[in-house]
Structure formats: C-alpha cells, structure tokens
Amino acid sequence: GQSLEQPSEVTAVEGAIVQINCTYQTSGFYGLSWYQQHDGGAPTFLSYNALDGLEETGRFSSFLSRSDSYGYLLLQELQMKDSASYFCALGGSTLGRLYFGRGTQLTVWP
Amino acid sequence: EAQVTQNPRYLITVTGKKLTVTCSQNMNHEYMSWYRQDPGLGLRQIYYSMNVEVTDKGDVPEGYKVSRKEKRNFPLILESPSPNQTSLYFCASSSPVTGTETYEQYFGPGTRLTVT
C-alpha cells in the first residue's frame, strides 16, 4: 500500500520561509503533488514533481527525492493568505489513483 | 468558465434513504474521482474513473456506488446511507494528456453530507 506522513501543524510569521515535509512509503508511483485548501474551500493544485529535484512556481517550490522517499513544499515570503492546509499526494502506479497525506495546517502570524 | 460542479452542496438525510450526489465537469476531462474528507484523515479516494464506463475502487469504496455513462458526469450513489458516511465529499477531474497531468486535479466545491 501507500502511506504518506506530513506534520500536522506549522506556524510562521509573515515574510518568513517555511518548509512542509512529506515522507512516503510506496510500491510505485508516478509523482508527488501538492494541494492547498483554505477553510471551507476546495483543494487547489499547487505543484507536481515527476522527477527528482526542485520545481519552482512563483513563491512556491516543491522538491522530490525518490531515493529518500521524501518531498517538501517550500513557501517563501509568507503572506497571511497562505494560512491554509497543505496536502501532499502520491500518484499511484495506476493512472487516476491518488493517495493524500493527512494535511499540514499552516498558520501565518503578522 | 472551466469548472466542476456538485449538487447538492449541503444535505441532511436519514439512515437508509438512498441518495445521489451529482458531479459534472465542462473541461472534457477523462479522469474523474470522488473523495471524502474527515477531520484529521485528509482526503481519501472513494472511486475513480478513467473514462466512460471505466471505474475502479479507491481507499474507501464500501457503501458507495458510481457510474460513468457520460464523460462529463460522475454521480456518487449511497444506496443505504449510514451515520459513518457523514462527511465532506469532493468530486475532482483531470486530464492525462501526458500522463502526468492526472495529478493536477480540479475539485468541485464540496458536498457536506449529514446522515442521522
């Protein structure tokens, strides 16, 4: 099966940088993606790593190391609006199959 | 506007009364999925569909049915709802043009279901 672990909570101040880690166990997967969800809202796609290395999208970057079964989401220049839950998700060996972590609640303080 | 719509958004029902939650997408996506979200458990995939008439089980399929008769629609059916199916449900769609875009899923607004 597949399992993903991420911290349940992270806090930081405006303007800071925060890293949300995701470790996983899997028998095979296509890639690791990240989603953001504000309270009461739908998850929205942030980033995807099919290959090892860093993917950068504006203030957000995501990293994957298949050899370490590890990835992270890096958020720079934090803003209050970044306060949300962040989920890592593994694409399973079957296209369409997706496994989510339990989510990390990020709180950004002024 | 590209979107995934779900109906109803809120539903309170009683144990055993069959219900259907509809999901529709206007992006011509091949892949569609249903998830449930419970506090502390993240999103768990219930069923997913790779195309019309092709569906498969996710993490928690028990007590649910799905059908994919048209590309745009993917209804979730609870034949005999029970209180442990009280949850927030999301429908999502994506398009595997290259095989990687499956993981850029577009989510509907959610359906909050309460079964008493």
PDB file of C-alpha atoms in Angstrom:
ATOM      1  CA  GLY A   1       0.000   0.000   0.000  1.00  0.00           C
ATOM      2  CA  GLN A   2       0.856   3.618   0.119  1.00  0.00           C
ATOM      3  CA  SER A   3       1.311   5.873   3.130  1.00  0.00           C
ATOM      4  CA  LEU A   4       2.325   9.490   3.474  1.00  0.00           C
ATOM      5  CA  GLU A   5       3.437  11.371   6.555  1.00  0.00           C
ATOM      6  CA  GLN A   6       3.439  15.120   6.999  1.00  0.00           C
ATOM      7  CA  PRO A   7       3.458  17.332  10.100  1.00  0.00           C
ATOM      8  CA  SER A   8       0.009  18.216  11.380  1.00  0.00           C
ATOM      9  CA  GLU A   9       0.803  21.865  12.088  1.00  0.00           C
ATOM     10  CA  VAL A  10       3.362  24.502  11.172  1.00  0.00           C
ATOM     11  CA  THR A  11       3.439  28.153  12.212  1.00  0.00           C
ATOM     12  CA  ALA A  12       5.467  31.055  10.852  1.00  0.00           C
ATOM     13  CA  VAL A  13       5.410  34.827  10.593  1.00  0.00           C
ATOM     14  CA  GLU A  14       4.717  36.988   7.579  1.00  0.00           C
ATOM     15  CA  GLY A  15       7.679  37.304   5.265  1.00  0.00           C
ATOM     16  CA  ALA A  16       9.334  34.143   6.530  1.00  0.00           C
ATOM     17  CA  ILE A  17      10.093  30.904   4.677  1.00  0.00           C
ATOM     18  CA  VAL A  18       8.512  27.628   5.700  1.00  0.00           C
ATOM     19  CA  GLN A  19       9.114  24.068   4.560  1.00  0.00           C
ATOM     20  CA  ILE A  20       6.465  21.363   4.810  1.00  0.00           C
ATOM     21  CA  ASN A  21       7.895  17.882   4.594  1.00  0.00           C
ATOM     22  CA  CYS A  22       6.261  14.765   3.230  1.00  0.00           C
ATOM     23  CA  THR A  23       7.706  11.285   3.623  1.00  0.00           C
ATOM     24  CA  TYR A  24       6.121   8.322   1.972  1.00  0.00           C
ATOM     25  CA  GLN A  25       6.134   4.588   1.561  1.00  0.00           C
ATOM     26  CA  THR A  26       5.041   3.221  -1.763  1.00  0.00           C
ATOM     27  CA  SER A  27       5.431   0.278  -4.085  1.00  0.00           C
ATOM     28  CA  GLY A  28       5.494   2.514  -7.140  1.00  0.00           C
ATOM     29  CA  PHE A  29       4.208   5.892  -8.154  1.00  0.00           C
ATOM     30  CA  TYR A  30       4.177   8.469 -10.913  1.00  0.00           C
ATOM     31  CA  GLY A  31       4.926  11.580  -8.913  1.00  0.00           C
ATOM     32  CA  LEU A  32       4.238  13.762  -5.900  1.00  0.00           C
ATOM     33  CA  SER A  33       1.861  16.693  -5.966  1.00  0.00           C
ATOM     34  CA  TRP A  34       0.823  19.392  -3.511  1.00  0.00           C
ATOM     35  CA  TYR A  35      -2.561  20.966  -2.865  1.00  0.00           C
ATOM     36  CA  GLN A  36      -3.715  23.933  -0.813  1.00  0.00           C
ATOM     37  CA  GLN A  37      -7.046  24.096   0.955  1.00  0.00           C
ATOM     38  CA  HIS A  38      -8.477  27.079   2.785  1.00  0.00           C
ATOM     39  CA  ASP A  39     -11.079  26.514   5.477  1.00  0.00           C
ATOM     40  CA  GLY A  40     -14.404  25.605   3.919  1.00  0.00           C
ATOM     41  CA  GLY A  41     -12.961  25.528   0.423  1.00  0.00           C
ATOM     42  CA  ALA A  42     -11.961  23.041  -2.203  1.00  0.00           C
ATOM     43  CA  PRO A  43      -8.366  21.852  -2.595  1.00  0.00           C
ATOM     44  CA  THR A  44      -6.435  23.629  -5.321  1.00  0.00           C
ATOM     45  CA  PHE A  45      -3.398  22.298  -7.132  1.00  0.00           C
ATOM     46  CA  LEU A  46      -0.053  23.922  -6.346  1.00  0.00           C
ATOM     47  CA  SER A  47       2.783  21.859  -7.751  1.00  0.00           C
ATOM     48  CA  TYR A  48       3.851  18.499  -9.136  1.00  0.00           C
ATOM     49  CA  ASN A  49       7.159  16.612  -9.223  1.00  0.00           C
ATOM     50  CA  ALA A  50       7.501  13.717 -11.617  1.00  0.00           C
ATOM     51  CA  LEU A  51      11.281  13.687 -11.382  1.00  0.00           C
ATOM     52  CA  ASP A  52      13.762  14.255  -8.594  1.00  0.00           C
ATOM     53  CA  GLY A  53      14.682  17.847  -7.973  1.00  0.00           C
ATOM     54  CA  LEU A  54      13.151  21.229  -7.437  1.00  0.00           C
ATOM     55  CA  GLU A  55      10.144  22.708  -9.230  1.00  0.00           C
ATOM     56  CA  GLU A  56       9.571  26.426  -8.751  1.00  0.00           C
ATOM     57  CA  THR A  57       6.288  28.249  -9.242  1.00  0.00           C
ATOM     58  CA  GLY A  58       6.436  31.814  -8.007  1.00  0.00           C
ATOM     59  CA  ARG A  59       6.711  31.888  -4.215  1.00  0.00           C
ATOM     60  CA  PHE A  60       6.148  28.138  -4.001  1.00  0.00           C
ATOM     61  CA  SER A  61       8.683  25.425  -4.735  1.00  0.00           C
ATOM     62  CA  SER A  62       8.415  21.682  -4.416  1.00  0.00           C
ATOM     63  CA  PHE A  63      11.127  19.088  -4.159  1.00  0.00           C
ATOM     64  CA  LEU A  64      11.235  15.327  -4.611  1.00  0.00           C
ATOM     65  CA  SER A  65      13.885  12.743  -3.795  1.00  0.00           C
ATOM     66  CA  ARG A  66      12.779   9.262  -4.809  1.00  0.00           C
ATOM     67  CA  SER A  67      15.864   7.650  -3.285  1.00  0.00           C
ATOM     68  CA  ASP A  68      14.967   9.168   0.109  1.00  0.00           C
ATOM     69  CA  SER A  69      11.173   8.711  -0.286  1.00  0.00           C
ATOM     70  CA  TYR A  70      10.848  12.347   0.631  1.00  0.00           C
ATOM     71  CA  GLY A  71       9.496  15.576  -0.683  1.00  0.00           C
ATOM     72  CA  TYR A  72       8.769  19.043   0.554  1.00  0.00           C
ATOM     73  CA  LEU A  73       6.870  22.189  -0.259  1.00  0.00           C
ATOM     74  CA  LEU A  74       8.722  25.437   0.302  1.00  0.00           C
ATOM     75  CA  LEU A  75       6.750  28.631   0.740  1.00  0.00           C
ATOM     76  CA  GLN A  76       8.679  31.894   0.584  1.00  0.00           C
ATOM     77  CA  GLU A  77       7.728  35.457   1.509  1.00  0.00           C
ATOM     78  CA  LEU A  78       4.822  34.171   3.533  1.00  0.00           C
ATOM     79  CA  GLN A  79       1.604  36.141   3.481  1.00  0.00           C
ATOM     80  CA  MET A  80      -1.422  35.959   5.753  1.00  0.00           C
ATOM     81  CA  LYS A  81      -3.428  34.473   2.886  1.00  0.00           C
ATOM     82  CA  ASP A  82      -1.076  31.463   2.880  1.00  0.00           C
ATOM     83  CA  SER A  83      -2.709  30.287   6.115  1.00  0.00           C
ATOM     84  CA  ALA A  84      -4.348  27.074   4.967  1.00  0.00           C
ATOM     85  CA  SER A  85      -3.977  23.298   4.949  1.00  0.00           C
ATOM     86  CA  TYR A  86      -1.420  21.784   2.619  1.00  0.00           C
ATOM     87  CA  PHE A  87      -1.615  18.215   1.362  1.00  0.00           C
ATOM     88  CA  CYS A  88       0.952  16.086  -0.378  1.00  0.00           C
ATOM     89  CA  ALA A  89      -0.414  13.433  -2.708  1.00  0.00           C
ATOM     90  CA  LEU A  90       1.133  10.436  -4.412  1.00  0.00           C
ATOM     91  CA  GLY A  91       0.056   9.409  -7.861  1.00  0.00           C
ATOM     92  CA  GLY A  92      -0.282   5.652  -7.684  1.00  0.00           C
ATOM     93  CA  SER A  93       1.024   3.109 -10.154  1.00  0.00           C
ATOM     94  CA  THR A  94      -2.442   3.108 -11.743  1.00  0.00           C
ATOM     95  CA  LEU A  95      -3.246   6.351 -13.530  1.00  0.00           C
ATOM     96  CA  GLY A  96      -6.108   8.080 -11.766  1.00  0.00           C
ATOM     97  CA  ARG A  97      -5.277   6.615  -8.387  1.00  0.00           C
ATOM     98  CA  LEU A  98      -4.216   9.266  -5.881  1.00  0.00           C
ATOM     99  CA  TYR A  99      -3.179   8.972  -2.233  1.00  0.00           C
ATOM    100  CA  PHE A 100      -3.280  12.028   0.012  1.00  0.00           C
ATOM    101  CA  GLY A 101      -1.442  12.769   3.231  1.00  0.00           C
ATOM    102  CA  ARG A 102      -3.427  13.930   6.239  1.00  0.00           C
ATOM    103  CA  GLY A 103      -2.525  17.542   5.697  1.00  0.00           C
ATOM    104  CA  THR A 104      -0.460  20.242   7.411  1.00  0.00           C
ATOM    105  CA  GLN A 105      -2.219  23.245   8.878  1.00  0.00           C
ATOM    106  CA  LEU A 106      -0.077  26.328   8.245  1.00  0.00           C
ATOM    107  CA  THR A 107      -0.751  29.397  10.345  1.00  0.00           C
ATOM    108  CA  VAL A 108       0.921  32.637   9.346  1.00  0.00           C
ATOM    109  CA  TRP A 109       1.133  35.298  12.063  1.00  0.00           C
ATOM    110  CA  PRO A 110       1.511  39.018  11.395  1.00  0.00           C
TER     111      PRO A 110
ATOM    112  CA  GLU B   1     -15.729  29.135 -17.136  1.00  0.00           C
ATOM    113  CA  ALA B   2     -13.925  25.828 -16.566  1.00  0.00           C
ATOM    114  CA  GLN B   3     -15.389  24.188 -13.512  1.00  0.00           C
ATOM    115  CA  VAL B   4     -16.521  21.136 -11.624  1.00  0.00           C
ATOM    116  CA  THR B   5     -19.998  21.414 -10.142  1.00  0.00           C
ATOM    117  CA  GLN B   6     -21.572  19.311  -7.421  1.00  0.00           C
ATOM    118  CA  ASN B   7     -25.119  19.129  -6.176  1.00  0.00           C
ATOM    119  CA  PRO B   8     -26.393  19.394  -3.591  1.00  0.00           C
ATOM    120  CA  ARG B   9     -23.891  21.446  -1.595  1.00  0.00           C
ATOM    121  CA  TYR B  10     -25.486  20.504   1.701  1.00  0.00           C
ATOM    122  CA  LEU B  11     -27.637  17.505   2.520  1.00  0.00           C
ATOM    123  CA  ILE B  12     -29.098  16.158   5.725  1.00  0.00           C
ATOM    124  CA  THR B  13     -30.713  12.759   5.423  1.00  0.00           C
ATOM    125  CA  VAL B  14     -31.688   9.733   7.466  1.00  0.00           C
ATOM    126  CA  THR B  15     -30.148   6.306   7.666  1.00  0.00           C
ATOM    127  CA  GLY B  16     -31.135   4.059   4.808  1.00  0.00           C
ATOM    128  CA  LYS B  17     -32.608   6.646   2.461  1.00  0.00           C
ATOM    129  CA  LYS B  18     -30.911   6.325  -0.918  1.00  0.00           C
ATOM    130  CA  LEU B  19     -29.270   9.453  -2.232  1.00  0.00           C
ATOM    131  CA  THR B  20     -27.249  10.621  -5.205  1.00  0.00           C
ATOM    132  CA  VAL B  21     -24.684  13.407  -5.307  1.00  0.00           C
ATOM    133  CA  THR B  22     -24.160  14.676  -8.811  1.00  0.00           C
ATOM    134  CA  CYS B  23     -20.861  15.824 -10.281  1.00  0.00           C
ATOM    135  CA  SER B  24     -20.324  17.445 -13.653  1.00  0.00           C
ATOM    136  CA  GLN B  25     -17.273  18.948 -15.368  1.00  0.00           C
ATOM    137  CA  ASN B  26     -17.112  21.098 -18.502  1.00  0.00           C
ATOM    138  CA  MET B  27     -13.414  20.608 -19.320  1.00  0.00           C
ATOM    139  CA  ASN B  28     -13.727  17.381 -21.325  1.00  0.00           C
ATOM    140  CA  HIS B  29     -11.548  15.609 -18.774  1.00  0.00           C
ATOM    141  CA  GLU B  30     -11.122  11.847 -19.000  1.00  0.00           C
ATOM    142  CA  TYR B  31     -10.415  11.265 -15.323  1.00  0.00           C
ATOM    143  CA  MET B  32     -12.875  11.871 -12.514  1.00  0.00           C
ATOM    144  CA  SER B  33     -12.749  10.964  -8.840  1.00  0.00           C
ATOM    145  CA  TRP B  34     -14.723  11.113  -5.630  1.00  0.00           C
ATOM    146  CA  TYR B  35     -13.103  11.839  -2.268  1.00  0.00           C
ATOM    147  CA  ARG B  36     -14.316  12.102   1.256  1.00  0.00           C
ATOM    148  CA  GLN B  37     -12.671  14.360   3.788  1.00  0.00           C
ATOM    149  CA  ASP B  38     -12.894  13.772   7.506  1.00  0.00           C
ATOM    150  CA  PRO B  39     -11.099  15.751  10.234  1.00  0.00           C
ATOM    151  CA  GLY B  40      -7.557  14.521  10.732  1.00  0.00           C
ATOM    152  CA  LEU B  41      -7.778  11.983   7.924  1.00  0.00           C
ATOM    153  CA  GLY B  42      -7.122  14.116   4.888  1.00  0.00           C
ATOM    154  CA  LEU B  43      -8.708  13.250   1.574  1.00  0.00           C
ATOM    155  CA  ARG B  44      -9.455   9.626   0.830  1.00  0.00           C
ATOM    156  CA  GLN B  45     -10.331   8.483  -2.641  1.00  0.00           C
ATOM    157  CA  ILE B  46     -13.614   6.597  -2.862  1.00  0.00           C
ATOM    158  CA  TYR B  47     -13.812   5.736  -6.558  1.00  0.00           C
ATOM    159  CA  TYR B  48     -12.180   6.987  -9.696  1.00  0.00           C
ATOM    160  CA  SER B  49     -12.962   6.725 -13.383  1.00  0.00           C
ATOM    161  CA  MET B  50     -10.507   6.727 -16.249  1.00  0.00           C
ATOM    162  CA  ASN B  51     -13.157   7.215 -18.920  1.00  0.00           C
ATOM    163  CA  VAL B  52     -16.749   6.397 -19.800  1.00  0.00           C
ATOM    164  CA  GLU B  53     -17.783   3.017 -18.365  1.00  0.00           C
ATOM    165  CA  VAL B  54     -14.353   2.543 -16.705  1.00  0.00           C
ATOM    166  CA  THR B  55     -14.281   2.864 -12.931  1.00  0.00           C
ATOM    167  CA  ASP B  56     -12.184   1.475 -10.104  1.00  0.00           C
ATOM    168  CA  LYS B  57     -12.130   1.441  -6.319  1.00  0.00           C
ATOM    169  CA  GLY B  58     -10.114   3.811  -4.196  1.00  0.00           C
ATOM    170  CA  ASP B  59      -9.326   3.672  -0.492  1.00  0.00           C
ATOM    171  CA  VAL B  60     -12.847   3.550   0.917  1.00  0.00           C
ATOM    172  CA  PRO B  61     -15.380   2.237  -1.638  1.00  0.00           C
ATOM    173  CA  GLU B  62     -17.617   0.333   0.792  1.00  0.00           C
ATOM    174  CA  GLY B  63     -21.150   1.698   0.884  1.00  0.00           C
ATOM    175  CA  TYR B  64     -20.770   3.729  -2.306  1.00  0.00           C
ATOM    176  CA  LYS B  65     -21.534   3.227  -5.971  1.00  0.00           C
ATOM    177  CA  VAL B  66     -20.576   5.234  -9.007  1.00  0.00           C
ATOM    178  CA  SER B  67     -21.372   5.243 -12.692  1.00  0.00           C
ATOM    179  CA  ARG B  68     -19.809   6.965 -15.686  1.00  0.00           C
ATOM    180  CA  LYS B  69     -22.268   6.868 -18.556  1.00  0.00           C
ATOM    181  CA  GLU B  70     -21.223  10.213 -19.968  1.00  0.00           C
ATOM    182  CA  LYS B  71     -17.799  11.804 -19.981  1.00  0.00           C
ATOM    183  CA  ARG B  72     -18.903  14.932 -18.166  1.00  0.00           C
ATOM    184  CA  ASN B  73     -20.893  13.312 -15.322  1.00  0.00           C
ATOM    185  CA  PHE B  74     -19.819  11.103 -12.449  1.00  0.00           C
ATOM    186  CA  PRO B  75     -22.562  10.684  -9.832  1.00  0.00           C
ATOM    187  CA  LEU B  76     -21.926   9.209  -6.386  1.00  0.00           C
ATOM    188  CA  ILE B  77     -24.668   6.954  -5.082  1.00  0.00           C
ATOM    189  CA  LEU B  78     -25.261   5.941  -1.479  1.00  0.00           C
ATOM    190  CA  GLU B  79     -27.772   3.109  -1.628  1.00  0.00           C
ATOM    191  CA  SER B  80     -28.303   2.893   2.126  1.00  0.00           C
ATOM    192  CA  PRO B  81     -26.506   5.736   3.900  1.00  0.00           C
ATOM    193  CA  SER B  82     -25.285   5.256   7.438  1.00  0.00           C
ATOM    194  CA  PRO B  83     -24.064   7.796  10.026  1.00  0.00           C
ATOM    195  CA  ASN B  84     -20.420   6.856   9.393  1.00  0.00           C
ATOM    196  CA  GLN B  85     -20.834   8.288   5.893  1.00  0.00           C
ATOM    197  CA  THR B  86     -21.340  11.737   7.356  1.00  0.00           C
ATOM    198  CA  SER B  87     -18.522  13.651   5.724  1.00  0.00           C
ATOM    199  CA  LEU B  88     -17.442  16.330   3.275  1.00  0.00           C
ATOM    200  CA  TYR B  89     -17.364  14.954  -0.265  1.00  0.00           C
ATOM    201  CA  PHE B  90     -15.381  16.306  -3.188  1.00  0.00           C
ATOM    202  CA  CYS B  91     -15.558  15.440  -6.832  1.00  0.00           C
ATOM    203  CA  ALA B  92     -12.499  16.105  -8.992  1.00  0.00           C
ATOM    204  CA  SER B  93     -11.486  15.821 -12.623  1.00  0.00           C
ATOM    205  CA  SER B  94      -8.235  15.830 -14.563  1.00  0.00           C
ATOM    206  CA  SER B  95      -6.884  15.083 -17.996  1.00  0.00           C
ATOM    207  CA  PRO B  96      -3.974  12.701 -18.594  1.00  0.00           C
ATOM    208  CA  VAL B  97      -2.772  14.317 -21.799  1.00  0.00           C
ATOM    209  CA  THR B  98       0.820  13.439 -20.992  1.00  0.00           C
ATOM    210  CA  GLY B  99       0.237  11.022 -18.138  1.00  0.00           C
ATOM    211  CA  THR B 100       1.429  13.450 -15.526  1.00  0.00           C
ATOM    212  CA  GLU B 101      -1.479  15.853 -15.583  1.00  0.00           C
ATOM    213  CA  THR B 102      -3.609  13.304 -13.815  1.00  0.00           C
ATOM    214  CA  TYR B 103      -2.242  14.838 -10.661  1.00  0.00           C
ATOM    215  CA  GLU B 104      -3.433  18.352 -11.424  1.00  0.00           C
ATOM    216  CA  GLN B 105      -6.925  17.695 -10.249  1.00  0.00           C
ATOM    217  CA  TYR B 106      -9.699  20.265 -10.394  1.00  0.00           C
ATOM    218  CA  PHE B 107     -12.014  19.969  -7.425  1.00  0.00           C
ATOM    219  CA  GLY B 108     -15.669  20.783  -7.104  1.00  0.00           C
ATOM    220  CA  PRO B 109     -16.899  22.982  -4.227  1.00  0.00           C
ATOM    221  CA  GLY B 110     -17.791  20.039  -1.999  1.00  0.00           C
ATOM    222  CA  THR B 111     -20.958  18.470  -0.616  1.00  0.00           C
ATOM    223  CA  ARG B 112     -21.438  18.382   3.123  1.00  0.00           C
ATOM    224  CA  LEU B 113     -23.495  15.292   3.959  1.00  0.00           C
ATOM    225  CA  THR B 114     -25.004  14.516   7.337  1.00  0.00           C
ATOM    226  CA  VAL B 115     -26.673  11.146   7.924  1.00  0.00           C
ATOM    227  CA  THR B 116     -28.734  10.892  11.107  1.00  0.00           C
TER     228      THR B 116
END
